[in-house]
Amino acid sequence: MPSWFQTITKSRFWQSFFRHGWPDNPLDRSLVMTTNIFFHLHPVKVSRKSLRVTYSFGLGVMSIIVFLILSVTGLLLMFYYTPTIERAYTYILHLQTQVPFGQLLRNLHRWAAHFMVIVVVLHMARVFYTGAYKPPREFNWVIGVLLLLLTFGASFTGYLLPWDQLAFWAITVGTSVAAYAPGAGPTLRTFLLGGAEVGQEALTRFYALHVMLIPMGIALLTSIHIWRVRKDGGLSANQTVDEDHRDGQKHD
Amino acid sequence: MDKSTIKEPFSKSSAKTYSLVELVHRAPTFMVDHGPDDTVFAFPLVALLELLLTLGVSLVLLWMSLSVNAPLEEIANPNQTTDPAKAPWYFMGLQEMLEHGHPTLMAVLLPTLMVIFVVLIPYLDNDSHGAGRWFTNQRGKSITIKTALYVVIVMPIYIFLDSMFPPRELLRGIFPDLVSQVIIPAIFMGVIVLLPLLVLNRYHPTPREVMLVLFTVLFVSAIVFTLTGFLFRGPGFKLYLPWAMPGGYNPFSNL
């Protein structure tokens, strides 16, 4: 390591930021994980089994990545959008034609949203077919199902915001289903839409749900989801290590 | 170890209170009964893998966004219905269900039952053995594949026949709506979903295998219904082939 580099990394200023040395030895590689708020979601050591691509296909991690992409592009879109039925559509047109990279920004948000639904559904299928819901992970499966429903909700509420024909009729069709719920159906639909039909009240409610309530719910539940994965010993693949040894056979 | 080379390494005399139980090769004694510690430091390997995955996902989305524009139609007009009027693609399974029975049954009761079942899976099958293995074992894999094939064949046939000869239309006026729109579709759905379970029951299934069948039936059915509604429903919400839609309707314009 060059001496100027050592001078910097050994300085009190640097060490007030990073509470570990250069991670080329077991101690510092452990400290990287335990002293960094983002890395500390990870364990210090992981089993090779849980890293196998054909086990998890990285679908859970991908869901988080897409959620982050959606958060960033969504935040940028909020700078150019107003949820009023008079102006929403013109702002989308403005975004697409006047704002630099505006069309690209909207495309990214749109395709990422579809991608997230697909990835989250596939993640659930992966967890089911690998038996990763089994004890002690039962409740984390339940949280996962809630996250799937929230993902549908996030995508559905966002669908209305461009306020074009596609958005209007998709939400009209989608919410009319809610009205068929026995007993509370019509009340439920009115509660969602803020009125009898898709209008300004619906746009306001869907916007609030889409940019605030649902993303916050996803962020909260995802935190619990990941925390519980750690507390339950990482991916279920780890559980098979001891079993393989005890059974005296290879399952791969 | 060759037995002939060892002759009574420890005496069996009653004066001795110890005996040789087992020789442990190549491993320290504290490893006995534990698998090899097959782990690696998460840093930098996992960090790099996540970075690569982030770059990969971003590149795919960027490429997609550069090549296809998000759709935008005319400004919303409550007085002018679009034909067909479709929900977002992931709810097209629900909208397709509406075509085959009473809305309360098809779009509310059955989906609610489905969500409740999915939530309950870990409580119905709580044997932790086999967790962490795809399909648990070879038999589980074979059960899953056969069930998936069954649904892929039976569900489209049901959807097609039920659309060609809808009992709720044909029986209208003959039976009360409750029979033609709720009870008969519920029986159809019930038979299709439970038939593979009856077959499986002859082979003394474990709870995990019952879950494999039920989840696969529901999961593949959801895919079949979603694809039917999304790709094969055209103007008037009638069945067409995706490449032969009347009026040049493109199912993908709804994305």
Coordinates of C-alpha atoms in Angstrom, one line a residue:
Chain A
M1 CA 0.0 0.0 0.0
P2 CA 1.5 3.4 -0.9
S3 CA 2.5 5.5 2.1
W4 CA 0.2 8.4 1.3
F5 CA -2.7 6.0 1.3
Q6 CA -1.6 4.7 4.7
T7 CA -1.3 8.3 6.0
I8 CA -4.9 8.9 5.0
T9 CA -6.4 5.6 6.2
K10 CA -4.5 5.8 9.5
S11 CA -5.7 9.4 10.2
R12 CA -8.2 10.1 12.9
F13 CA -10.5 11.8 10.4
W14 CA -10.7 8.7 8.2
Q15 CA -11.0 6.4 11.1
S16 CA -13.9 8.4 12.5
F17 CA -15.7 7.4 9.3
F18 CA -14.5 3.8 9.0
R19 CA -14.0 1.8 12.1
H20 CA -12.0 -0.9 10.5
G21 CA -8.8 -1.4 8.6
W22 CA -8.3 -2.4 4.9
P23 CA -10.4 -5.6 4.6
D24 CA -7.7 -8.0 3.5
N25 CA -7.7 -10.1 6.7
P26 CA -10.4 -12.0 8.6
L27 CA -10.7 -9.4 11.4
D28 CA -11.2 -6.4 9.1
R29 CA -13.5 -8.4 6.8
S30 CA -15.7 -9.1 9.8
L31 CA -15.5 -5.5 11.0
V32 CA -16.6 -4.2 7.5
M33 CA -19.9 -6.1 8.0
T34 CA -20.5 -5.3 11.6
T35 CA -19.5 -1.6 11.6
N36 CA -21.4 -0.5 8.4
I37 CA -25.1 0.1 8.6
F38 CA -25.7 -1.1 5.0
F39 CA -23.4 -4.1 5.2
H40 CA -24.6 -5.2 8.7
L41 CA -27.7 -6.6 7.1
H42 CA -25.3 -9.4 6.0
P43 CA -23.7 -12.0 8.2
V44 CA -19.9 -11.9 8.5
K45 CA -19.7 -15.3 6.9
V46 CA -22.1 -17.0 4.5
S47 CA -22.4 -20.6 3.5
R48 CA -21.5 -21.5 -0.1
K49 CA -24.8 -23.4 -0.4
S50 CA -26.9 -20.2 0.1
L51 CA -24.8 -18.5 -2.5
R52 CA -25.6 -21.0 -5.2
V53 CA -27.3 -19.2 -8.1
T54 CA -29.6 -22.2 -8.9
Y55 CA -30.8 -22.2 -5.3
S56 CA -32.2 -18.6 -4.9
F57 CA -31.6 -17.1 -8.4
G58 CA -31.0 -13.9 -6.4
L59 CA -34.7 -13.1 -6.7
G60 CA -35.1 -11.6 -3.2
V61 CA -32.1 -9.3 -3.7
M62 CA -33.4 -8.4 -7.1
S63 CA -36.8 -7.4 -5.6
I64 CA -34.9 -4.9 -3.3
I65 CA -32.8 -3.6 -6.2
V66 CA -35.9 -2.9 -8.3
F67 CA -37.7 -1.3 -5.3
L68 CA -34.7 1.0 -4.9
I69 CA -34.7 1.8 -8.6
L70 CA -38.5 2.6 -8.4
S71 CA -38.0 4.8 -5.3
V72 CA -35.3 6.9 -7.1
T73 CA -37.1 7.2 -10.4
G74 CA -40.4 7.8 -8.6
L75 CA -38.9 10.6 -6.5
L76 CA -37.6 12.2 -9.7
L77 CA -41.0 11.9 -11.3
M78 CA -42.6 13.6 -8.3
F79 CA -40.7 16.8 -9.2
Y80 CA -42.7 17.0 -12.5
Y81 CA -46.1 15.7 -11.5
T82 CA -49.2 17.1 -9.9
P83 CA -52.1 14.8 -9.0
T84 CA -55.0 16.8 -10.4
I85 CA -57.3 15.6 -13.1
E86 CA -56.8 18.9 -15.0
R87 CA -53.0 18.9 -15.0
A88 CA -51.8 15.3 -14.5
Y89 CA -52.0 14.3 -18.1
T90 CA -50.4 17.5 -19.4
Y91 CA -47.6 17.1 -17.0
I92 CA -46.9 13.6 -18.3
L93 CA -46.9 15.0 -21.9
H94 CA -44.6 17.8 -20.7
L95 CA -42.3 15.3 -19.0
Q96 CA -42.1 13.2 -22.1
T97 CA -41.5 16.0 -24.6
Q98 CA -39.9 18.9 -22.7
V99 CA -37.9 17.5 -19.8
P100 CA -34.4 16.1 -20.6
F101 CA -34.5 12.3 -20.3
G102 CA -38.1 12.6 -19.1
Q103 CA -39.4 9.9 -21.4
L104 CA -36.5 7.6 -20.3
L105 CA -37.3 8.3 -16.6
R106 CA -41.0 7.4 -17.1
N107 CA -40.1 4.3 -19.1
L108 CA -37.7 3.2 -16.4
H109 CA -40.3 3.6 -13.7
R110 CA -42.9 1.8 -15.8
W111 CA -40.9 -1.2 -16.8
A112 CA -39.3 -1.5 -13.4
A113 CA -42.8 -1.6 -11.9
H114 CA -43.8 -4.6 -14.1
F115 CA -40.4 -6.2 -13.4
M116 CA -40.9 -5.9 -9.7
V117 CA -44.3 -7.7 -9.8
I118 CA -42.7 -10.5 -11.8
V119 CA -39.6 -10.8 -9.6
V120 CA -41.6 -10.8 -6.4
V121 CA -44.0 -13.5 -7.6
L122 CA -41.1 -15.6 -8.8
H123 CA -39.4 -15.1 -5.4
M124 CA -42.5 -16.4 -3.7
A125 CA -42.5 -19.5 -6.0
R126 CA -38.8 -20.1 -5.2
V127 CA -39.4 -19.9 -1.5
F128 CA -42.3 -22.3 -1.7
Y129 CA -40.7 -24.9 -3.9
T130 CA -37.5 -24.9 -1.9
G131 CA -39.6 -25.4 1.3
A132 CA -38.0 -22.2 2.8
Y133 CA -41.3 -21.4 4.5
K134 CA -40.9 -24.3 7.0
P135 CA -40.2 -23.7 10.7
P136 CA -38.8 -21.5 12.0
R137 CA -39.6 -19.3 9.0
E138 CA -43.4 -19.5 9.0
F139 CA -44.1 -15.9 10.0
N140 CA -41.5 -14.6 7.5
W141 CA -43.5 -16.3 4.8
V142 CA -46.6 -14.4 6.0
I143 CA -44.7 -11.2 5.8
G144 CA -43.7 -12.2 2.3
V145 CA -47.3 -12.7 1.3
L146 CA -48.1 -9.2 2.7
L147 CA -45.2 -7.8 0.7
L148 CA -46.6 -9.4 -2.5
L149 CA -50.0 -7.8 -1.9
L150 CA -48.4 -4.4 -1.2
T151 CA -46.4 -4.8 -4.5
F152 CA -49.7 -5.3 -6.3
G153 CA -51.1 -2.3 -4.5
A154 CA -48.1 -0.1 -5.3
S155 CA -48.3 -1.0 -9.0
F156 CA -52.1 -0.7 -9.2
T157 CA -52.2 2.8 -7.5
G158 CA -49.5 4.0 -9.8
Y159 CA -51.4 2.8 -12.8
L160 CA -54.0 5.6 -12.4
L161 CA -51.5 8.5 -12.1
P162 CA -50.9 9.3 -15.9
W163 CA -54.7 9.9 -16.1
D164 CA -55.0 8.6 -19.6
Q165 CA -57.8 6.4 -21.0
L166 CA -55.7 3.3 -20.2
A167 CA -55.3 4.4 -16.6
F168 CA -58.9 5.5 -16.1
W169 CA -60.6 2.3 -17.4
A170 CA -58.1 -0.1 -15.9
I171 CA -58.8 1.4 -12.5
T172 CA -62.5 1.5 -13.2
V173 CA -62.5 -2.2 -14.1
G174 CA -60.2 -3.1 -11.2
T175 CA -62.1 -1.3 -8.5
S176 CA -65.5 -2.5 -9.7
V177 CA -64.4 -6.0 -8.6
A178 CA -64.1 -4.7 -5.1
A179 CA -67.8 -3.8 -5.2
Y180 CA -68.8 -7.4 -5.4
A181 CA -67.4 -8.2 -1.9
P182 CA -70.4 -9.5 0.1
G183 CA -71.8 -6.9 2.4
A184 CA -69.1 -4.2 2.5
G185 CA -68.4 -4.3 -1.2
P186 CA -69.8 -0.9 -2.3
T187 CA -68.6 0.8 0.8
L188 CA -65.1 -0.6 0.2
R189 CA -65.1 0.7 -3.4
T190 CA -66.3 4.2 -2.2
F191 CA -63.5 4.1 0.4
L192 CA -60.9 3.4 -2.2
L193 CA -62.2 5.9 -4.8
G194 CA -63.4 8.6 -2.4
G195 CA -66.6 8.7 -4.4
A196 CA -68.9 6.7 -6.7
E197 CA -66.6 7.0 -9.7
V198 CA -62.9 7.4 -10.6
G199 CA -62.3 11.2 -10.3
Q200 CA -60.2 13.8 -8.5
E201 CA -60.8 12.1 -5.1
A202 CA -59.6 8.8 -6.4
L203 CA -56.5 10.4 -8.0
T204 CA -55.6 12.1 -4.7
R205 CA -56.1 8.9 -2.7
F206 CA -54.2 6.8 -5.2
Y207 CA -51.3 9.3 -5.2
A208 CA -51.0 9.4 -1.4
L209 CA -51.1 5.6 -1.3
H210 CA -48.6 5.3 -4.2
V211 CA -45.9 7.7 -3.1
M212 CA -46.2 7.5 0.7
L213 CA -48.3 4.8 2.5
I214 CA -47.5 1.7 0.4
P215 CA -43.8 2.4 -0.1
M216 CA -43.4 3.0 3.6
G217 CA -45.2 -0.2 4.3
I218 CA -43.0 -2.1 1.8
A219 CA -39.8 -0.5 3.4
L220 CA -41.0 -1.4 6.9
L221 CA -42.0 -5.0 6.1
T222 CA -38.9 -5.6 4.0
S223 CA -36.7 -4.6 7.0
I224 CA -38.5 -7.1 9.2
H225 CA -38.4 -9.6 6.4
I226 CA -34.6 -9.4 6.0
W227 CA -34.0 -9.1 9.8
R228 CA -35.9 -12.3 10.3
V229 CA -34.0 -14.1 7.5
R230 CA -30.8 -13.3 9.5
K231 CA -32.3 -14.3 12.8
D232 CA -33.5 -17.6 11.4
G233 CA -30.0 -18.5 10.2
G234 CA -29.9 -17.1 6.7
L235 CA -31.3 -18.9 3.7
S236 CA -32.9 -22.3 4.2
A237 CA -30.1 -23.9 2.1
N238 CA -27.9 -23.6 5.2
Q239 CA -30.1 -26.0 7.0
T240 CA -29.2 -28.8 4.6
V241 CA -25.5 -28.7 5.5
D242 CA -25.8 -30.6 8.7
E243 CA -28.5 -32.9 7.3
D244 CA -26.3 -33.9 4.4
H245 CA -23.6 -34.8 6.8
R246 CA -25.9 -36.7 9.1
D247 CA -27.6 -38.7 6.3
G248 CA -24.2 -39.5 4.9
Q249 CA -25.3 -38.7 1.4
K250 CA -25.1 -36.0 -1.2
H251 CA -28.2 -34.4 -2.5
D252 CA -26.8 -32.2 -5.1
Chain B
M1 CA -8.0 -48.4 9.1
D2 CA -6.9 -51.9 8.6
K3 CA -8.0 -54.0 11.6
S4 CA -5.1 -56.4 11.3
T5 CA -2.6 -53.7 12.1
I6 CA -4.2 -52.9 15.4
K7 CA -4.2 -55.5 18.0
E8 CA -6.1 -54.4 21.1
P9 CA -5.0 -50.8 21.2
F10 CA -6.7 -50.6 24.5
S11 CA -6.9 -53.6 26.8
K12 CA -10.3 -55.0 27.5
S13 CA -9.3 -56.0 30.9
S14 CA -11.9 -55.2 33.5
A15 CA -9.4 -53.1 35.4
K16 CA -9.5 -50.6 32.5
T17 CA -12.5 -48.3 32.6
Y18 CA -12.0 -46.9 29.1
S19 CA -12.1 -48.3 25.6
L20 CA -11.6 -47.1 22.0
V21 CA -14.9 -46.1 20.6
E22 CA -14.0 -44.5 17.3
L23 CA -11.0 -43.1 15.4
V24 CA -11.6 -39.7 13.9
H25 CA -9.7 -39.1 10.7
R26 CA -8.5 -35.8 9.3
A27 CA -10.8 -33.7 11.5
P28 CA -10.5 -32.1 15.0
T29 CA -12.8 -33.8 17.5
F30 CA -15.0 -30.8 17.9
M31 CA -16.1 -31.3 14.3
V32 CA -17.7 -34.7 15.0
D33 CA -21.4 -34.7 14.1
H34 CA -21.1 -31.4 12.3
G35 CA -20.8 -30.9 8.6
P36 CA -17.8 -29.2 7.2
D37 CA -17.9 -25.4 7.8
D38 CA -18.4 -24.6 4.2
T39 CA -18.5 -20.8 4.6
V40 CA -16.8 -17.8 3.0
F41 CA -16.4 -14.2 4.2
A42 CA -19.4 -12.1 3.0
F43 CA -16.9 -9.3 2.2
P44 CA -16.1 -8.8 -0.6
L45 CA -17.8 -11.8 -2.4
V46 CA -21.4 -11.0 -1.4
A47 CA -20.9 -7.3 -1.8
L48 CA -19.6 -7.9 -5.3
L49 CA -22.4 -10.3 -6.2
E50 CA -25.0 -7.7 -5.2
L51 CA -23.2 -5.0 -7.1
L52 CA -23.1 -7.2 -10.2
L53 CA -26.8 -8.0 -9.8
T54 CA -27.6 -4.2 -9.4
L55 CA -25.7 -3.5 -12.6
G56 CA -27.4 -6.3 -14.4
V57 CA -30.9 -5.3 -13.4
S58 CA -30.2 -1.6 -14.2
L59 CA -28.8 -2.5 -17.6
V60 CA -31.8 -4.7 -18.5
L61 CA -34.2 -2.0 -17.5
L62 CA -32.2 0.7 -19.2
W63 CA -32.1 -1.3 -22.4
M64 CA -35.8 -2.0 -22.2
S65 CA -36.5 1.7 -21.5
L66 CA -34.4 2.9 -24.4
S67 CA -36.1 0.5 -26.8
V68 CA -39.8 0.6 -25.8
N69 CA -41.8 3.7 -24.6
A70 CA -44.3 3.4 -21.8
P71 CA -47.8 3.6 -23.3
L72 CA -49.8 6.8 -23.0
E73 CA -53.2 7.1 -24.6
E74 CA -55.6 10.0 -24.9
I75 CA -56.5 11.9 -21.7
A76 CA -59.0 10.1 -19.5
N77 CA -62.6 10.4 -20.7
P78 CA -65.3 8.9 -18.5
N79 CA -67.8 9.2 -21.3
Q80 CA -65.9 7.1 -23.8
T81 CA -65.4 3.5 -22.8
T82 CA -62.4 1.7 -24.3
D83 CA -62.9 -1.7 -25.8
P84 CA -61.7 -3.9 -24.3
A85 CA -61.4 -2.3 -20.9
K86 CA -58.8 -4.2 -19.1
A87 CA -57.3 -4.1 -15.6
P88 CA -53.5 -4.0 -15.3
W89 CA -52.0 -7.3 -16.5
Y90 CA -51.4 -8.9 -13.0
F91 CA -55.1 -8.5 -12.3
M92 CA -56.2 -10.0 -15.7
G93 CA -56.4 -13.4 -14.0
L94 CA -59.1 -12.0 -11.8
Q95 CA -60.9 -10.3 -14.7
E96 CA -60.7 -13.6 -16.6
M97 CA -62.3 -15.4 -13.6
L98 CA -65.2 -13.0 -13.8
E99 CA -66.1 -14.5 -17.2
H100 CA -66.7 -17.9 -15.6
G101 CA -69.1 -17.3 -12.7
H102 CA -70.7 -14.9 -10.4
P103 CA -68.3 -12.0 -9.5
T104 CA -68.7 -12.5 -5.8
L105 CA -67.6 -16.1 -6.1
M106 CA -64.9 -15.6 -8.8
A107 CA -63.4 -12.3 -7.9
V108 CA -63.9 -12.1 -4.2
L109 CA -64.5 -15.5 -2.5
L110 CA -62.0 -17.7 -4.5
P111 CA -59.2 -15.2 -4.5
T112 CA -59.7 -14.6 -0.8
L113 CA -59.6 -18.3 -0.1
M114 CA -56.5 -18.5 -2.2
V115 CA -54.7 -15.8 -0.2
I116 CA -55.8 -17.4 3.1
F117 CA -54.5 -20.8 1.9
V118 CA -51.1 -19.3 0.8
V119 CA -50.8 -17.6 4.2
L120 CA -51.5 -20.8 6.0
I121 CA -49.1 -23.1 4.0
P122 CA -46.3 -23.0 6.7
Y123 CA -48.9 -23.9 9.4
L124 CA -50.4 -26.8 7.4
D125 CA -47.0 -28.2 6.6
N126 CA -44.7 -27.6 9.6
D127 CA -42.2 -30.4 9.2
S128 CA -38.9 -28.6 8.8
H129 CA -37.2 -31.7 7.3
G130 CA -36.3 -31.1 3.7
A131 CA -36.3 -27.3 3.9
G132 CA -33.8 -25.7 1.6
R133 CA -34.1 -28.3 -1.2
W134 CA -35.9 -27.7 -4.4
F135 CA -39.1 -29.8 -4.3
T136 CA -37.8 -31.6 -1.2
N137 CA -36.8 -34.7 -3.2
Q138 CA -37.2 -36.4 -6.5
R139 CA -40.7 -37.5 -5.8
G140 CA -41.7 -34.0 -4.9
K141 CA -40.2 -32.8 -8.2
S142 CA -42.1 -35.4 -10.2
I143 CA -45.4 -34.6 -8.4
T144 CA -44.9 -30.9 -9.1
I145 CA -44.1 -31.4 -12.8
K146 CA -47.1 -33.8 -13.3
T147 CA -49.5 -31.4 -11.5
A148 CA -48.2 -28.4 -13.6
L149 CA -48.7 -30.4 -16.8
Y150 CA -52.3 -31.3 -15.7
V151 CA -53.2 -27.7 -15.1
V152 CA -51.6 -26.5 -18.3
I153 CA -53.8 -28.9 -20.2
V154 CA -57.0 -28.9 -18.2
M155 CA -57.4 -25.2 -17.4
P156 CA -57.2 -23.9 -21.0
I157 CA -59.7 -26.5 -22.0
Y158 CA -62.1 -25.5 -19.2
I159 CA -61.7 -21.8 -20.1
F160 CA -62.4 -22.5 -23.7
L161 CA -65.3 -24.8 -23.2
D162 CA -66.8 -22.6 -20.5
S163 CA -66.6 -19.6 -22.9
M164 CA -68.1 -21.5 -25.8
F165 CA -70.9 -23.1 -23.8
P166 CA -71.3 -21.0 -20.7
P167 CA -73.6 -22.9 -18.3
R168 CA -74.7 -19.7 -16.6
E169 CA -76.1 -18.4 -20.0
L170 CA -77.4 -21.8 -21.2
L171 CA -79.1 -22.5 -17.8
R172 CA -80.5 -19.0 -17.4
G173 CA -84.2 -19.2 -16.5
I174 CA -84.0 -23.0 -16.0
F175 CA -82.2 -22.8 -12.7
P176 CA -82.0 -19.9 -10.2
D177 CA -79.0 -17.7 -10.6
L178 CA -77.5 -19.1 -7.4
V179 CA -77.3 -22.5 -9.0
S180 CA -76.1 -21.5 -12.5
Q181 CA -73.7 -18.7 -11.5
V182 CA -72.4 -19.8 -8.1
I183 CA -72.9 -23.5 -7.4
I184 CA -72.1 -24.9 -10.8
P185 CA -68.9 -22.8 -11.4
A186 CA -67.8 -23.6 -7.8
I187 CA -68.3 -27.3 -8.5
F188 CA -66.2 -27.1 -11.7
M189 CA -63.5 -25.2 -10.0
G190 CA -63.5 -27.5 -7.0
V191 CA -63.3 -30.6 -9.1
I192 CA -60.4 -29.2 -11.2
V193 CA -58.5 -28.2 -8.1
L194 CA -59.1 -31.2 -6.0
L195 CA -58.8 -34.0 -8.6
P196 CA -55.0 -34.1 -8.5
L197 CA -55.3 -34.3 -4.7
L198 CA -57.5 -37.4 -4.9
V199 CA -55.0 -39.0 -7.2
L200 CA -52.1 -38.1 -4.9
N201 CA -54.0 -39.5 -1.9
R202 CA -53.5 -43.0 -3.3
Y203 CA -49.8 -42.7 -2.8
H204 CA -49.8 -41.8 1.0
P205 CA -48.6 -38.2 0.5
T206 CA -46.8 -36.2 3.2
P207 CA -48.2 -32.8 4.1
R208 CA -45.4 -31.2 2.0
E209 CA -46.6 -33.2 -1.1
V210 CA -50.2 -32.1 -0.5
M211 CA -48.9 -28.5 -0.4
L212 CA -46.9 -29.0 -3.6
V213 CA -50.0 -30.2 -5.4
L214 CA -52.3 -27.4 -4.1
F215 CA -49.8 -24.6 -4.6
T216 CA -48.9 -25.8 -8.1
V217 CA -52.5 -26.0 -9.1
L218 CA -53.2 -22.5 -7.8
F219 CA -50.0 -21.0 -9.1
V220 CA -50.2 -22.4 -12.6
S221 CA -53.9 -21.7 -12.8
A222 CA -53.2 -18.1 -11.9
I223 CA -50.6 -18.0 -14.7
V224 CA -53.1 -19.6 -17.2
F225 CA -55.9 -17.2 -16.3
T226 CA -53.6 -14.2 -16.4
L227 CA -52.2 -15.1 -19.8
T228 CA -55.7 -15.8 -21.1
G229 CA -57.1 -12.5 -20.0
F230 CA -54.0 -10.6 -21.0
L231 CA -53.2 -12.2 -24.4
F232 CA -56.3 -13.9 -25.7
R233 CA -59.1 -11.4 -24.8
G234 CA -59.9 -8.9 -27.4
P235 CA -62.7 -6.4 -28.2
G236 CA -65.9 -7.3 -26.3
F237 CA -63.7 -9.4 -24.0
K238 CA -64.1 -12.3 -26.5
L239 CA -61.5 -15.0 -27.0
Y240 CA -59.2 -14.4 -30.0
L241 CA -55.7 -15.5 -30.9
P242 CA -53.3 -12.8 -29.9
W243 CA -52.0 -12.3 -33.4
A244 CA -55.4 -12.2 -35.0
M245 CA -57.2 -9.6 -32.9
P246 CA -60.0 -7.7 -34.8
G247 CA -59.5 -4.0 -35.3
G248 CA -55.7 -4.3 -35.0
Y249 CA -56.0 -4.5 -31.2
N250 CA -52.6 -5.2 -29.6
P251 CA -52.8 -6.8 -26.1
F252 CA -49.4 -5.4 -25.3
S253 CA -50.6 -1.8 -25.7
N254 CA -52.1 -2.2 -22.2
L255 CA -48.7 -2.6 -20.4

